[in-house]
XYZ file of C-alpha atoms in Angstrom:
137
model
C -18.020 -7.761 11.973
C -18.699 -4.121 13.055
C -16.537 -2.244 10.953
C -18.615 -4.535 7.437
C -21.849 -3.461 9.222
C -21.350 0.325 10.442
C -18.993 1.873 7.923
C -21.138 1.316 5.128
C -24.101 2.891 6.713
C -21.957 6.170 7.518
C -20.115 6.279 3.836
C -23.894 5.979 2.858
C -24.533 9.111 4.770
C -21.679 10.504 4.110
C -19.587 10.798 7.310
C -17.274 7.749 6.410
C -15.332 6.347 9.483
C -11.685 7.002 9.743
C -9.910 5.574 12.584
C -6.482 6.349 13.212
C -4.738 3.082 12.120
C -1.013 2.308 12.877
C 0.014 3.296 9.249
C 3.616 2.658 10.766
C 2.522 -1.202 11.555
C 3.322 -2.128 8.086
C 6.740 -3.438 7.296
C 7.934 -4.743 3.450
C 9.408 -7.949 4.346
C 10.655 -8.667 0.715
C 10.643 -6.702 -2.034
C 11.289 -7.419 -5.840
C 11.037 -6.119 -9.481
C 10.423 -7.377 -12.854
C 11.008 -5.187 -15.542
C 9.630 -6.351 -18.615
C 7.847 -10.012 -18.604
C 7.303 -9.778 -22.679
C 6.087 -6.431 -22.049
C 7.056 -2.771 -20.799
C 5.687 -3.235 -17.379
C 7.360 -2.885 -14.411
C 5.851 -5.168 -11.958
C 6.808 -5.105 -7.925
C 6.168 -8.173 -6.138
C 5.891 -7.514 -2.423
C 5.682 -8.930 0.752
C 3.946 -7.185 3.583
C 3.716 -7.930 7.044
C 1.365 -6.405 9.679
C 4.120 -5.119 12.910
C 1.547 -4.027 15.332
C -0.346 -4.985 18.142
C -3.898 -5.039 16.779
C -5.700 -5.685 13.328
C -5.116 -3.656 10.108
C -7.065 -3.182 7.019
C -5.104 -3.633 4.374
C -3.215 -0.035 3.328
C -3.276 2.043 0.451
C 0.314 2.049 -1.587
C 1.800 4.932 -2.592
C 4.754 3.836 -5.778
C 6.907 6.621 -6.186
C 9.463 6.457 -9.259
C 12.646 7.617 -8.935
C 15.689 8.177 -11.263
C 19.146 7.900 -10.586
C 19.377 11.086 -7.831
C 16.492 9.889 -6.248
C 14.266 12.471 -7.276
C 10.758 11.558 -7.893
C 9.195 11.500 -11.472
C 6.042 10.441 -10.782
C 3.902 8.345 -8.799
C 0.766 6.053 -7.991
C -1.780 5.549 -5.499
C -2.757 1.694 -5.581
C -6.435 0.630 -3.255
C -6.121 -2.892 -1.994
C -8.426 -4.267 -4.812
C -5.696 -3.390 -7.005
C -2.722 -4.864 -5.658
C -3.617 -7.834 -3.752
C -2.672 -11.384 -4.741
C -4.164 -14.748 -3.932
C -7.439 -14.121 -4.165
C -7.594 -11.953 -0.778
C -10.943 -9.855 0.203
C -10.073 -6.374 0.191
C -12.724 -6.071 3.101
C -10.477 -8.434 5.278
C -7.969 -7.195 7.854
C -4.718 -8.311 8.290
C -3.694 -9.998 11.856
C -1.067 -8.837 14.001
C 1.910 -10.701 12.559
C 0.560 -11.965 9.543
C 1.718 -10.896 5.673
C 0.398 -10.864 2.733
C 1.516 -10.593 -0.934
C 1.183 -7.699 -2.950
C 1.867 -7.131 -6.940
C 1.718 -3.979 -8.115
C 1.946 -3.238 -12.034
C 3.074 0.672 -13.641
C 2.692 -0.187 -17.381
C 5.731 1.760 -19.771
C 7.306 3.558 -16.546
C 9.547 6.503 -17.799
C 12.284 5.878 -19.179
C 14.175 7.986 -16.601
C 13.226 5.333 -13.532
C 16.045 4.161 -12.031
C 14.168 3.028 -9.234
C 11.129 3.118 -6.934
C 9.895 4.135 -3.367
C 6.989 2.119 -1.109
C 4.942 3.679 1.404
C 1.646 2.321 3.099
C -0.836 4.914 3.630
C -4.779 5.468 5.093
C -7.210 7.849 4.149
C -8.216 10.275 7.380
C -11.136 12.560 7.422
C -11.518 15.530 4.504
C -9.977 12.758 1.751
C -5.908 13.491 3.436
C -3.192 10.563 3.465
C -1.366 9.553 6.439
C 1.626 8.018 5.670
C 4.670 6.037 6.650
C 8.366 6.608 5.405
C 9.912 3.262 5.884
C 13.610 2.771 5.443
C 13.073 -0.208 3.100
C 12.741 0.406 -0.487
């Protein structure tokens, strides 16, 4: 109730609050692709799952293609709004131990992708990402 009263009033004067959010909290529970679906899309169905001890808001996603040596070709920064299934608020946050499902769309992905990389990020003061590496495709 705080955070949907007070952080709009400091974006508004333009000091937006960045707390330092466990960016390593967030674990991809199960991951899988669908190339194709009657189109050249490759869409990444995901399922995410809040690891740590307090409340999250839900991340940024960094998709990173890759081709076959694992070398990035090119990549996308998805907001909440724009991955989130169900109907979900983007607003909300995300209990400790609680998931949520995530599709995430790259429409005619080179032709060169051999395969992707997920990370979960957060926005920290003077527009920077923070992060997380996690083993898990």
């Amino acid at each position: 109730a705080i955070n949907s009263v007070i952080s709009p009033i400091y974006r508004l004067l333009g000091k937006p609050l960045t707390p330092s959010w466990d960016v390593r909290g967030w674990r991809f529970e199960a991951t899988r692709e669908v190339f194709g679906e009657g189109s050249t899309a490759l869409t990444i169905y995901s399922r995410i799952g809040n690891k740590s001890e307090k409340s999250l808001p839900y991340p940024l996603i960094n998709i990173s293609l890759t081709d076959r040596f694992e070398e990035i070709i090119g990549s996308r920064m998805l907001d909440p709004a724009e991955y989130l299934a169900g109907g979900r608020d983007p607003g909300e946050f995300v209990a400790p131990g609680e998931n949520f499902e995530a599709v995430m769309s790259i429409q005619s992905p080179s032709e060169d992708a051999t395969g992707y990389k997920l990370k979960p990020c957060y926005r920290v003061s003077g527009g920077q990402l923070r992060c997380h590496i996690p083993d898990f495709k």
